Short mmCIF file of C-alpha atoms in Angstrom, two decimals:
data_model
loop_
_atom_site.label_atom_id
_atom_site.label_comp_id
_atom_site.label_asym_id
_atom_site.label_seq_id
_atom_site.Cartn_x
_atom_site.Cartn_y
_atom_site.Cartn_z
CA UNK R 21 15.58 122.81 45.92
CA UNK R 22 18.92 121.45 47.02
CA UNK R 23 17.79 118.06 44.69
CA UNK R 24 16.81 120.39 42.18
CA UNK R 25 20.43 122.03 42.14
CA UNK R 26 22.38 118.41 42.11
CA UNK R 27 20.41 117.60 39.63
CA UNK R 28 21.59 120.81 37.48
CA UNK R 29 25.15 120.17 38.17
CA UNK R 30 24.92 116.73 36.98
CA UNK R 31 23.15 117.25 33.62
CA UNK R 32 26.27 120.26 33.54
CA UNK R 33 29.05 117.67 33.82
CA UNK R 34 27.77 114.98 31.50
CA UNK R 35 26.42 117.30 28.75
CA UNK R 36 29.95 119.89 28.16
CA UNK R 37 31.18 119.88 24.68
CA UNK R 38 34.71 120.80 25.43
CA UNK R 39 37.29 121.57 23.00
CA UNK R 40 39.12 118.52 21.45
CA UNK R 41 42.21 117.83 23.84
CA UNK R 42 45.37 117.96 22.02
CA UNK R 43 48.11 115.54 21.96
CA UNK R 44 50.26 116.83 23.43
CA UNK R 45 50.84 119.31 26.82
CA UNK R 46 51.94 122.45 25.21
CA UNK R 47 52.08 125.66 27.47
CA UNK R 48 48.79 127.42 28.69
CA UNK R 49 45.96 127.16 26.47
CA UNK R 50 42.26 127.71 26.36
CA UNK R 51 38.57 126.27 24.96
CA UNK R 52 34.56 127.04 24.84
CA UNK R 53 31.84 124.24 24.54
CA UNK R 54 28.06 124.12 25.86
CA UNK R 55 25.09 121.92 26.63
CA UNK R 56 21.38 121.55 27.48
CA UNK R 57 19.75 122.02 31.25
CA UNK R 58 16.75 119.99 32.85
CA UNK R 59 14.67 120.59 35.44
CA UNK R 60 14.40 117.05 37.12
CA UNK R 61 11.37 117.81 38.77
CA UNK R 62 9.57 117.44 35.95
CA UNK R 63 9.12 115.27 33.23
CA UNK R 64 11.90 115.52 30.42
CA UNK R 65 8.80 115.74 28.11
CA UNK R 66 7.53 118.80 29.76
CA UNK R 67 10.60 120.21 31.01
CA UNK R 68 11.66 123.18 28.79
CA UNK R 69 15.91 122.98 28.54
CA UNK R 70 17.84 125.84 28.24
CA UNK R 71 21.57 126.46 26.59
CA UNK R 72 24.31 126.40 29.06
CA UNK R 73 28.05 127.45 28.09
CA UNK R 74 31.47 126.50 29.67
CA UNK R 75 34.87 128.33 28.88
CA UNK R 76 38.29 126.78 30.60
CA UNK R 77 41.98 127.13 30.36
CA UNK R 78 44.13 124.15 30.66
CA UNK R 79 47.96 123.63 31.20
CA UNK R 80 50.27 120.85 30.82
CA UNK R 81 52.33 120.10 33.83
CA UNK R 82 54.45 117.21 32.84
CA UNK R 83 53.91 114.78 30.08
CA UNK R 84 51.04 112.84 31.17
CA UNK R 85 49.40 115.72 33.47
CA UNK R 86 47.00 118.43 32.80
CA UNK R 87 44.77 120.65 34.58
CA UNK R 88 41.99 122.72 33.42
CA UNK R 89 40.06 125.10 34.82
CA UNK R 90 36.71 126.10 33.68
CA UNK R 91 33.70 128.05 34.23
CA UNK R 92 29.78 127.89 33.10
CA UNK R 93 26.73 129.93 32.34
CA UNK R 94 23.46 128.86 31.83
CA UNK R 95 19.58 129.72 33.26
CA UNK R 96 16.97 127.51 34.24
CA UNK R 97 13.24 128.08 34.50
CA UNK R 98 10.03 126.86 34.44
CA UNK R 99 6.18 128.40 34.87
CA UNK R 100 6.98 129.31 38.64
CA UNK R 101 10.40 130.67 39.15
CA UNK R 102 13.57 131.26 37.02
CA UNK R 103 17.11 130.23 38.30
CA UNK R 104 20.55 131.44 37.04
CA UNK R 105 23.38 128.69 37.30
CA UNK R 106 27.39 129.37 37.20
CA UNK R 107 29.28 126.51 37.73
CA UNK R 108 33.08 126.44 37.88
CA UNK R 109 35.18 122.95 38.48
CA UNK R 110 38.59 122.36 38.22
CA UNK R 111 39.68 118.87 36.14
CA UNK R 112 43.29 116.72 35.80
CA UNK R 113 43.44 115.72 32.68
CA UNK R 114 45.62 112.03 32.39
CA UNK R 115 47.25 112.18 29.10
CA UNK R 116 48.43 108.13 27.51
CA UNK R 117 48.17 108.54 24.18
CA UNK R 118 51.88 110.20 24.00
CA UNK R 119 52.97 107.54 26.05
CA UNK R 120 51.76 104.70 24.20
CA UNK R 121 52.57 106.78 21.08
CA UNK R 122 56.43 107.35 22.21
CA UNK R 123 56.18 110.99 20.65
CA UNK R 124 57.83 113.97 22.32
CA UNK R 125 55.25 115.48 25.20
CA UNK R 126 57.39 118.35 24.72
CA UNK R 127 57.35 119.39 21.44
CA UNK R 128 53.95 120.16 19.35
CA UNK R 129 55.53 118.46 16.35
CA UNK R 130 57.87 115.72 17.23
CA UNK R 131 59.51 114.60 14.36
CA UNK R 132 59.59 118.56 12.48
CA UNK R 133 57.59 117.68 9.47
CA UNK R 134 55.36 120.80 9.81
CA UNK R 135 52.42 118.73 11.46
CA UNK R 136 51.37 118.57 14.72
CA UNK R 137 51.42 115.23 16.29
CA UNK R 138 47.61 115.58 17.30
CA UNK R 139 47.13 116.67 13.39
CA UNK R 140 48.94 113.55 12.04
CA UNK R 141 47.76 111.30 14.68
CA UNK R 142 43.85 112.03 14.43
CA UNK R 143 43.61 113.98 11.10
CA UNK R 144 46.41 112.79 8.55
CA UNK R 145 46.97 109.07 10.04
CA UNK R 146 50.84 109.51 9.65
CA UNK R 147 53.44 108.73 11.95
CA UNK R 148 54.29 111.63 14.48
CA UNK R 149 57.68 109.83 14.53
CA UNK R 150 58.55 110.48 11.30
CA UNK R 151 59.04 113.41 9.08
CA UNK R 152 58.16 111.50 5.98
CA UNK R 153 55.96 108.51 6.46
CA UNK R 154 55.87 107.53 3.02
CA UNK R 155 59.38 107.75 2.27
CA UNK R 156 58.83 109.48 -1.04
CA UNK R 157 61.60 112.35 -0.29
CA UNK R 158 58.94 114.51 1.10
CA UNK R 159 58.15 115.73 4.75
CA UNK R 160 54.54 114.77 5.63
CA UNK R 161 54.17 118.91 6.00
CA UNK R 162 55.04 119.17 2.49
CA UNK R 163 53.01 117.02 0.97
CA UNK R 164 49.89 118.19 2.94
CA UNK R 165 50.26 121.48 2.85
CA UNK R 166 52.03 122.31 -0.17
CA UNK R 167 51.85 119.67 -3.39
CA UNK R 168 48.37 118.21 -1.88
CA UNK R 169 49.94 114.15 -1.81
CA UNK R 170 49.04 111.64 -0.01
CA UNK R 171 51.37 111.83 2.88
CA UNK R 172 51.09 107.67 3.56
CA UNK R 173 51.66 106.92 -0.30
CA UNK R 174 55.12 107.51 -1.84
CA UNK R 175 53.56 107.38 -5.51
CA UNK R 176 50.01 109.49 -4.91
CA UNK R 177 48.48 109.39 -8.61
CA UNK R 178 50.28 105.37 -8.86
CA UNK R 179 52.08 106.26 -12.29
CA UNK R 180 55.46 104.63 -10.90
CA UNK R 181 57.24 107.47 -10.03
CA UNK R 182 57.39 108.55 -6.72
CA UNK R 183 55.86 112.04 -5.76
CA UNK R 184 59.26 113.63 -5.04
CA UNK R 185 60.60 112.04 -8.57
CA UNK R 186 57.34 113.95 -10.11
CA UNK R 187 58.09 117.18 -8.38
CA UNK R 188 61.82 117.71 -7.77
CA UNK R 189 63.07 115.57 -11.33
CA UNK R 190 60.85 115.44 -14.16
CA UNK R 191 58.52 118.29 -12.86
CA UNK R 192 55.66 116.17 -13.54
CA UNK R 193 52.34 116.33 -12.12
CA UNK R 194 52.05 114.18 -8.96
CA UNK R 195 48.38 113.77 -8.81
CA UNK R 196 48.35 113.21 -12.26
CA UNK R 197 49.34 109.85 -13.48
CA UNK R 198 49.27 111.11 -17.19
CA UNK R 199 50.87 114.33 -16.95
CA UNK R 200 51.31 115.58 -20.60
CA UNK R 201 47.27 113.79 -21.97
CA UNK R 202 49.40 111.32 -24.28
CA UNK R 203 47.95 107.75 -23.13
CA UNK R 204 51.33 106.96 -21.55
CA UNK R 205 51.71 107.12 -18.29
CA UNK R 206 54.64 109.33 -16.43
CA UNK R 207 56.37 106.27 -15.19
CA UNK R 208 56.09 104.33 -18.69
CA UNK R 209 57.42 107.68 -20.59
CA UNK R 210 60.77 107.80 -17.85
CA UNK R 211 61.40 104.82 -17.40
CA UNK R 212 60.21 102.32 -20.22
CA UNK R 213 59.84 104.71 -23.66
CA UNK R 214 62.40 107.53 -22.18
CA UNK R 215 60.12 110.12 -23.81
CA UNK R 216 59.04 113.67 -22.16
CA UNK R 217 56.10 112.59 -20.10
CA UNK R 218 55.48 116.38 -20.08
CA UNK R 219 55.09 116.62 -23.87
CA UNK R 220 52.54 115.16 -25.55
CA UNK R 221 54.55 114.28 -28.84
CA UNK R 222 57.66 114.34 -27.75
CA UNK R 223 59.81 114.35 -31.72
CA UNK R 224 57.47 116.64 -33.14
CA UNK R 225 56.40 114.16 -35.45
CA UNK R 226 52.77 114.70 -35.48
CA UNK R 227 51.82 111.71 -34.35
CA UNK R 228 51.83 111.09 -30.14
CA UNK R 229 54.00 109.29 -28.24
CA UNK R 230 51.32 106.53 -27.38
CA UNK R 231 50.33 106.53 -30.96
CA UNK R 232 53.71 105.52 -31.71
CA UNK R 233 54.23 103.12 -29.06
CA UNK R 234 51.16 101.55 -29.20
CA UNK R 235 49.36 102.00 -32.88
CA UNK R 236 52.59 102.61 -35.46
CA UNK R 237 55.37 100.73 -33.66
CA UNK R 238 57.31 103.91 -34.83
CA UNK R 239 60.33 105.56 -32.73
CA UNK R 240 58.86 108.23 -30.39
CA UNK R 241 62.37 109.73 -30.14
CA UNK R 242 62.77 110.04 -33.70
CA UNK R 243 60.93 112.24 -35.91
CA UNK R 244 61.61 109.96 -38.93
CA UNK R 245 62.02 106.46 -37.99
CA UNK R 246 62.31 105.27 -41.36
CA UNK R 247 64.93 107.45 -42.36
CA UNK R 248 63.32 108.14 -45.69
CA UNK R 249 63.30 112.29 -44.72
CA UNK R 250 59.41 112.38 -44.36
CA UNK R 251 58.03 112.33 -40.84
CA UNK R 252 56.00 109.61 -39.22
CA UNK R 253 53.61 112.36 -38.29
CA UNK R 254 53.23 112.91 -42.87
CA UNK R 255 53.52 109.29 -43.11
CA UNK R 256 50.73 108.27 -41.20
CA UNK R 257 48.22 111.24 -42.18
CA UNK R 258 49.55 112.89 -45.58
CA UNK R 259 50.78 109.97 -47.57
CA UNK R 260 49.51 107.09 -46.17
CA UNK R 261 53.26 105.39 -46.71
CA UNK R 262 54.83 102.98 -43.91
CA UNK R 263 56.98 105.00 -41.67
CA UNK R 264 58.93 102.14 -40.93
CA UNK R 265 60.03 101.51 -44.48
CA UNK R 266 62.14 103.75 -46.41
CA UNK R 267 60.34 102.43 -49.69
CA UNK R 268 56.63 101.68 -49.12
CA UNK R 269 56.55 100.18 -52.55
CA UNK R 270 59.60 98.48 -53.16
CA UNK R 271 60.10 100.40 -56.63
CA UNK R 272 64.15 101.42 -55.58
CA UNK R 273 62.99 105.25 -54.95
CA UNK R 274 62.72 106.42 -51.36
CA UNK R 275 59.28 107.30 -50.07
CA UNK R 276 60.33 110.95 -50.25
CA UNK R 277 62.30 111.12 -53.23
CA UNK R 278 58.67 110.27 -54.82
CA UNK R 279 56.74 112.55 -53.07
CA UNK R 280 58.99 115.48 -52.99
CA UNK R 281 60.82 115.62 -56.45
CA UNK R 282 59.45 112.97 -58.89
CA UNK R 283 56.00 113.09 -58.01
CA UNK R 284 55.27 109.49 -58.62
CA UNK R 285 52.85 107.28 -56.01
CA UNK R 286 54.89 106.38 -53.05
CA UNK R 287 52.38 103.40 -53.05
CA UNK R 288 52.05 102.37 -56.61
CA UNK R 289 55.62 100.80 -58.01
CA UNK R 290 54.50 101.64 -61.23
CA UNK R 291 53.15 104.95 -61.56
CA UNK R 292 52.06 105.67 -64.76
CA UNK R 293 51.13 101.67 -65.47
CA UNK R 294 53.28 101.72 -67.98
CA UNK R 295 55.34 98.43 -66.96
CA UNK R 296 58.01 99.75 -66.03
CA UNK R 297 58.98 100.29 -62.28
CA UNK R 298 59.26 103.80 -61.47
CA UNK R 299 63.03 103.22 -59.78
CA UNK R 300 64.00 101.48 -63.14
CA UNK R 301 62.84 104.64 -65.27
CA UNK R 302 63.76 107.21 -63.07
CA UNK R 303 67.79 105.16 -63.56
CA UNK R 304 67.41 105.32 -67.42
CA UNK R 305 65.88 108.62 -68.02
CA UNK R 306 62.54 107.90 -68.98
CA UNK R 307 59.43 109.72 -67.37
CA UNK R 308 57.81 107.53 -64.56
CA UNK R 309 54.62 109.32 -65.08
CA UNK R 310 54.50 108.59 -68.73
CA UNK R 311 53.54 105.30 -69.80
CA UNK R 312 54.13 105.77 -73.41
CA UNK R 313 57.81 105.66 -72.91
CA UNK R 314 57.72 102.64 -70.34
CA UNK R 315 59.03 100.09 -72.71
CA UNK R 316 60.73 100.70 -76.13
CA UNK R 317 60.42 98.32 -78.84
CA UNK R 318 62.80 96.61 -81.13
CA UNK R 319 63.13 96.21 -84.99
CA UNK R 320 63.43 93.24 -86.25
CA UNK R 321 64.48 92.64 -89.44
CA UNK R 322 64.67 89.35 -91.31
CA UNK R 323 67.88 87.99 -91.22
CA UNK R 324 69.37 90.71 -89.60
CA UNK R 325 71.06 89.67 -86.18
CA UNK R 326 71.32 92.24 -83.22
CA UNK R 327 73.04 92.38 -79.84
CA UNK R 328 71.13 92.37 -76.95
CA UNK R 329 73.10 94.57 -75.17
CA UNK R 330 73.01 94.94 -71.67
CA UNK R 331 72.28 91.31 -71.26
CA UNK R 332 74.30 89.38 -69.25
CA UNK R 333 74.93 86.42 -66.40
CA UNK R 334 76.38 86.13 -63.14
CA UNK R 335 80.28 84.78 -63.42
CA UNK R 336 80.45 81.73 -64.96
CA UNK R 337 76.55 80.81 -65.10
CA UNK R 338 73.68 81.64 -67.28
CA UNK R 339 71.64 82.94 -64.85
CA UNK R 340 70.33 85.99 -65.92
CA UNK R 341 71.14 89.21 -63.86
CA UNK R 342 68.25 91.08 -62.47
CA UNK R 343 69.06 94.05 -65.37
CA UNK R 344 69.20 92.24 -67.68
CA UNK R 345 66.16 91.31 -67.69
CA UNK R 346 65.15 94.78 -68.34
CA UNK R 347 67.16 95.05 -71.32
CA UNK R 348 64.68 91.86 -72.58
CA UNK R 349 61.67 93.77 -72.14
CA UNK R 350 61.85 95.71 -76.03
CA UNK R 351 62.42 92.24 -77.45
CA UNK R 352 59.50 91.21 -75.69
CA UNK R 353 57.14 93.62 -76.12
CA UNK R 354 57.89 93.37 -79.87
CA UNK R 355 57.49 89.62 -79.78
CA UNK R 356 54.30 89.45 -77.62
CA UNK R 357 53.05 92.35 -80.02
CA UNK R 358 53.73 90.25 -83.63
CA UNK R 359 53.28 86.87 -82.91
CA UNK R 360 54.43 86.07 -86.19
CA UNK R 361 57.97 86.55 -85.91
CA UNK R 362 59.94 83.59 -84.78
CA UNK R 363 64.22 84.41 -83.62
CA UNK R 364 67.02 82.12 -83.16
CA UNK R 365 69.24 83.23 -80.06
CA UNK R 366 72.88 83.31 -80.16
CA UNK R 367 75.28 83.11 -77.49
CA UNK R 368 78.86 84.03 -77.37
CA UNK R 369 81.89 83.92 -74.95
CA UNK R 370 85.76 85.20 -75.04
CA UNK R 371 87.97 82.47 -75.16
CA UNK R 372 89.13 82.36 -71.87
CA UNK R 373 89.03 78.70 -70.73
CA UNK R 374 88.35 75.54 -72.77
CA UNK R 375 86.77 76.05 -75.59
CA UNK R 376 84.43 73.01 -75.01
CA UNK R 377 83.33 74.41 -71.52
CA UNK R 378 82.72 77.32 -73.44
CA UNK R 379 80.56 76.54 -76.36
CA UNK R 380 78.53 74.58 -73.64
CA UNK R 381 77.95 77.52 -71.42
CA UNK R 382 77.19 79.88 -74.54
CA UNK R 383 74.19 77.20 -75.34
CA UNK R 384 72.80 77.41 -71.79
CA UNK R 385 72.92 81.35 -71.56
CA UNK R 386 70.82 80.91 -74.93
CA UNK R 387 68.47 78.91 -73.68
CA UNK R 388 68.03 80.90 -70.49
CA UNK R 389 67.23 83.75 -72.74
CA UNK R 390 64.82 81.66 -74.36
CA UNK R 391 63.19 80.51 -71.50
CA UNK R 392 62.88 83.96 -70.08
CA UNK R 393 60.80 85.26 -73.10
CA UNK R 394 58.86 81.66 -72.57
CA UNK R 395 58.06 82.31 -69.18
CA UNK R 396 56.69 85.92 -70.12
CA UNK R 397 54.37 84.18 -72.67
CA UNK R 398 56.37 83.74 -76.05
CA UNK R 399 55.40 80.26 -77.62
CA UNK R 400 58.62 78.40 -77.33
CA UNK R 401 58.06 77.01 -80.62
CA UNK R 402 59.27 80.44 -81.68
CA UNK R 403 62.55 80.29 -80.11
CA UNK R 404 65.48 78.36 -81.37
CA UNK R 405 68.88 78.60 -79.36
CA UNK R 406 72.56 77.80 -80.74
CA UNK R 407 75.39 78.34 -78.23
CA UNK R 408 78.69 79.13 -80.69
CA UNK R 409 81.19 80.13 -77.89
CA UNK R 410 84.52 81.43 -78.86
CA UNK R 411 84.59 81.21 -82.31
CA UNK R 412 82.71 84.87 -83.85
CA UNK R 413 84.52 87.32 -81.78
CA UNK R 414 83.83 91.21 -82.69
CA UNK R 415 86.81 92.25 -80.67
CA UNK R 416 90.39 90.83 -79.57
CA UNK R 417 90.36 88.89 -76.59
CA UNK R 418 93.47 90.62 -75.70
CA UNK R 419 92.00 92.98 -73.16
CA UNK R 420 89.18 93.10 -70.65
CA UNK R 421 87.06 95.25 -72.73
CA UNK R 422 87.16 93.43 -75.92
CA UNK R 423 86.67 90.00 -73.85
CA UNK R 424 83.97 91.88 -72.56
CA UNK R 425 82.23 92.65 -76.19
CA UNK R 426 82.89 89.45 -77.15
CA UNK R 427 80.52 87.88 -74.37
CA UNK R 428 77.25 88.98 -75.75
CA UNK R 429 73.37 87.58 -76.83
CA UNK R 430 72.29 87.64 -80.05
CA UNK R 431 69.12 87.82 -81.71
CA UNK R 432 68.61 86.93 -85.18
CA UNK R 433 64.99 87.28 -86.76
CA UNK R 434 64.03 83.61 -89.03
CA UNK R 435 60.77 84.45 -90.34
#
């Protein structure tokens, strides 16, 4: 019996579940756990094992001391008798993991971050020595128990911005690295693009700031990048235009001066197909949607000369400005259109300068003219050219405006 009973104690003592020790001594404090009893007189096969329970109390003397004091109920039995068993033992508990740790034996929570030392030693894996193991801004409490961060990573969601950044500055969401769903994330939108990482198109543009970034190469702080007073949002998905050029088509007209008042194609220069760019007719007055009025043609009569006005030359050249080439275009049309007419151009100057310089230059301002309507597809065999200079004047060459008349092309139909 007295083997039996050793035996009973010792299966007590190595079979307790007690309560997980904390770090720390901390004032008077309490636990339950249990186990299994064996009759050692029999086989542990045949031996039927019965719960046993254990309560104690335990109290921290100093900072590596603590006793505890417990006590245990439990029954054992088999087929012949039936035995009750309340142990009670008494235990000093050696305490080195504050020691080797260097926390405060004293204090619960060492370094006042709102975490036990036991709880950031076993649980959290921070340091019980400091209120902020991460060095994000936040106390390892905080994070934990409020915003739900990783206490031992200063950016959680890895987006570039630290967790305090996300929560105290740019209210962003720090276990989200994309806060606002645009394809950016937070850390890119602060610090790179300086857009809202919290809004998902941050101009109001219609478009997103990642689609601007990324796709359009467009401004995602400006609603119009182009300038051209239609959004990049109603560039991209209305009109199809480029929202980084103010004049998709090159025809002089903005992109939204076409769509909003003339109506013409933002993408077509020429409208109506009418030859005529729709800048160049919307500067004369003629209807860019109306090709009938595109290009107006000229009568020529036989022997009949007529200025071509509007055509002239950069200073002291005969190289043909870029208008007046459309001031050509009724001569050509008519030309292209009655292929039997042949013309002899004129040119004239004032008579400033030498009057050999300036017979010369008239003759080379004719023949640009000629090859002009050449290089449009007039046979040159058509064209004959006489350069006459000073000497037909149809207004004094006393002031700038009659100098001016007096530098002119003429046409003058042959046949």
């Amino acid at each position: 019996m007295q083997k039996s009973i050793s035996t009973i104690l010792m299966f007590t003592l190595l079979l307790v579940i007690g309560a997980t020790a904390r770090q720390k001594p901390d004032g008077l404090r309490g636990g339950a756990g249990g186990g299994l009893l064996y009759d050692d007189n029999l086989s542990i096969d045949k031996a039927p094992a019965r719960l046993w329970s254990r309560g104690f109390l335990r109290y921290g003397f100093s900072e590596y001391l603590e006793g505890e004091a417990g006590v245990g109920l439990g029954s054992f039995a088999n087929s012949n008798y039936t035995t009750r068993v309340i142990p009670a033992d008494f235990r000093l508990l050696i305490n080195k993991v504050e020691r080797e740790l260097g926390t405060d034996s004293k204090r619960k929570d060492s370094d006042g971050d709102g975490l036990s030392d036991g709880d950031e030693f076993n649980l959290h894996k921070t340091d019980p020595k400091k209120s902020d193991s991460d060095g994000d801004g936040l106390t390892d409490g905080e994070e934990v128990n409020v915003t739900r961060t990783d206490p031992n990573k200063a950016d959680t969601d890895g987006d570039g911005l630290t967790d305090m950044e996300e929560l105290k500055a740019f209210r962003t969401d720090p276990l989200k690295a994309d806060s606002d769903g645009d394809g950016l994330n937070d850390g890119d939108e602060v610090r790179q693009y300086k857009t809202d990482p919290n809004k998902f198109d941050t101009d109001n543009d219609g478009l997103s700031d990642y689609e601007e970034v990324m796709v359009h190469k467009t401004d995602p702080l400006k609603a119009d990048s182009d300038g051209d007073l239609l959004s990049d949002g109603d560039e991209i998905k209305r009109t199809n235009t480029d929202p980084l050029k103010t004049d998709t088509d090159g025809d002089g007209l903005s992109d939204a001066e076409e769509v909003n008042h003339h109506k013409t194609d933002p993408l077509k220069m020429d409208t109506d197909g009418g030859s005529i760019g729709d800048g160049v007719e919307i500067r004369r007055g003629s209807n860019p949607l109306d090709p009938g009025d595109d290009v107006k043609r000229v009568a020529l009569e036989l022997k009949k000369a007529f200025i071509l006005e509007g055509c002239e030359f950069e200073v002291g050249s005969a190289r043909l400005t870029k208008d007046s080439e459309e001031r050509l275009l009724p001569t050509l049309y008519t030309l292209t259109e009655n292929p039997e007419i042949h013309i002899e151009i004129h040119g004239h100057t004032d008579n400033t300068g030498s009057r050999t310089r300036n017979v010369q230059l008239s003759q080379e301002r004719a023949d640009a003219v000629k090859i002009w309507f050449a290089g449009k597809g007039v046979a040159a065999t058509r064209i004959t050219t006489q350069g006459i200079g000073p000497d037909k004047p149809i207004a004094p060459n006393n002031s700038a405006d009659g100098r001016r008349k007096n530098r002119r092309v003429e046409i003058l139909r042959t046949r």
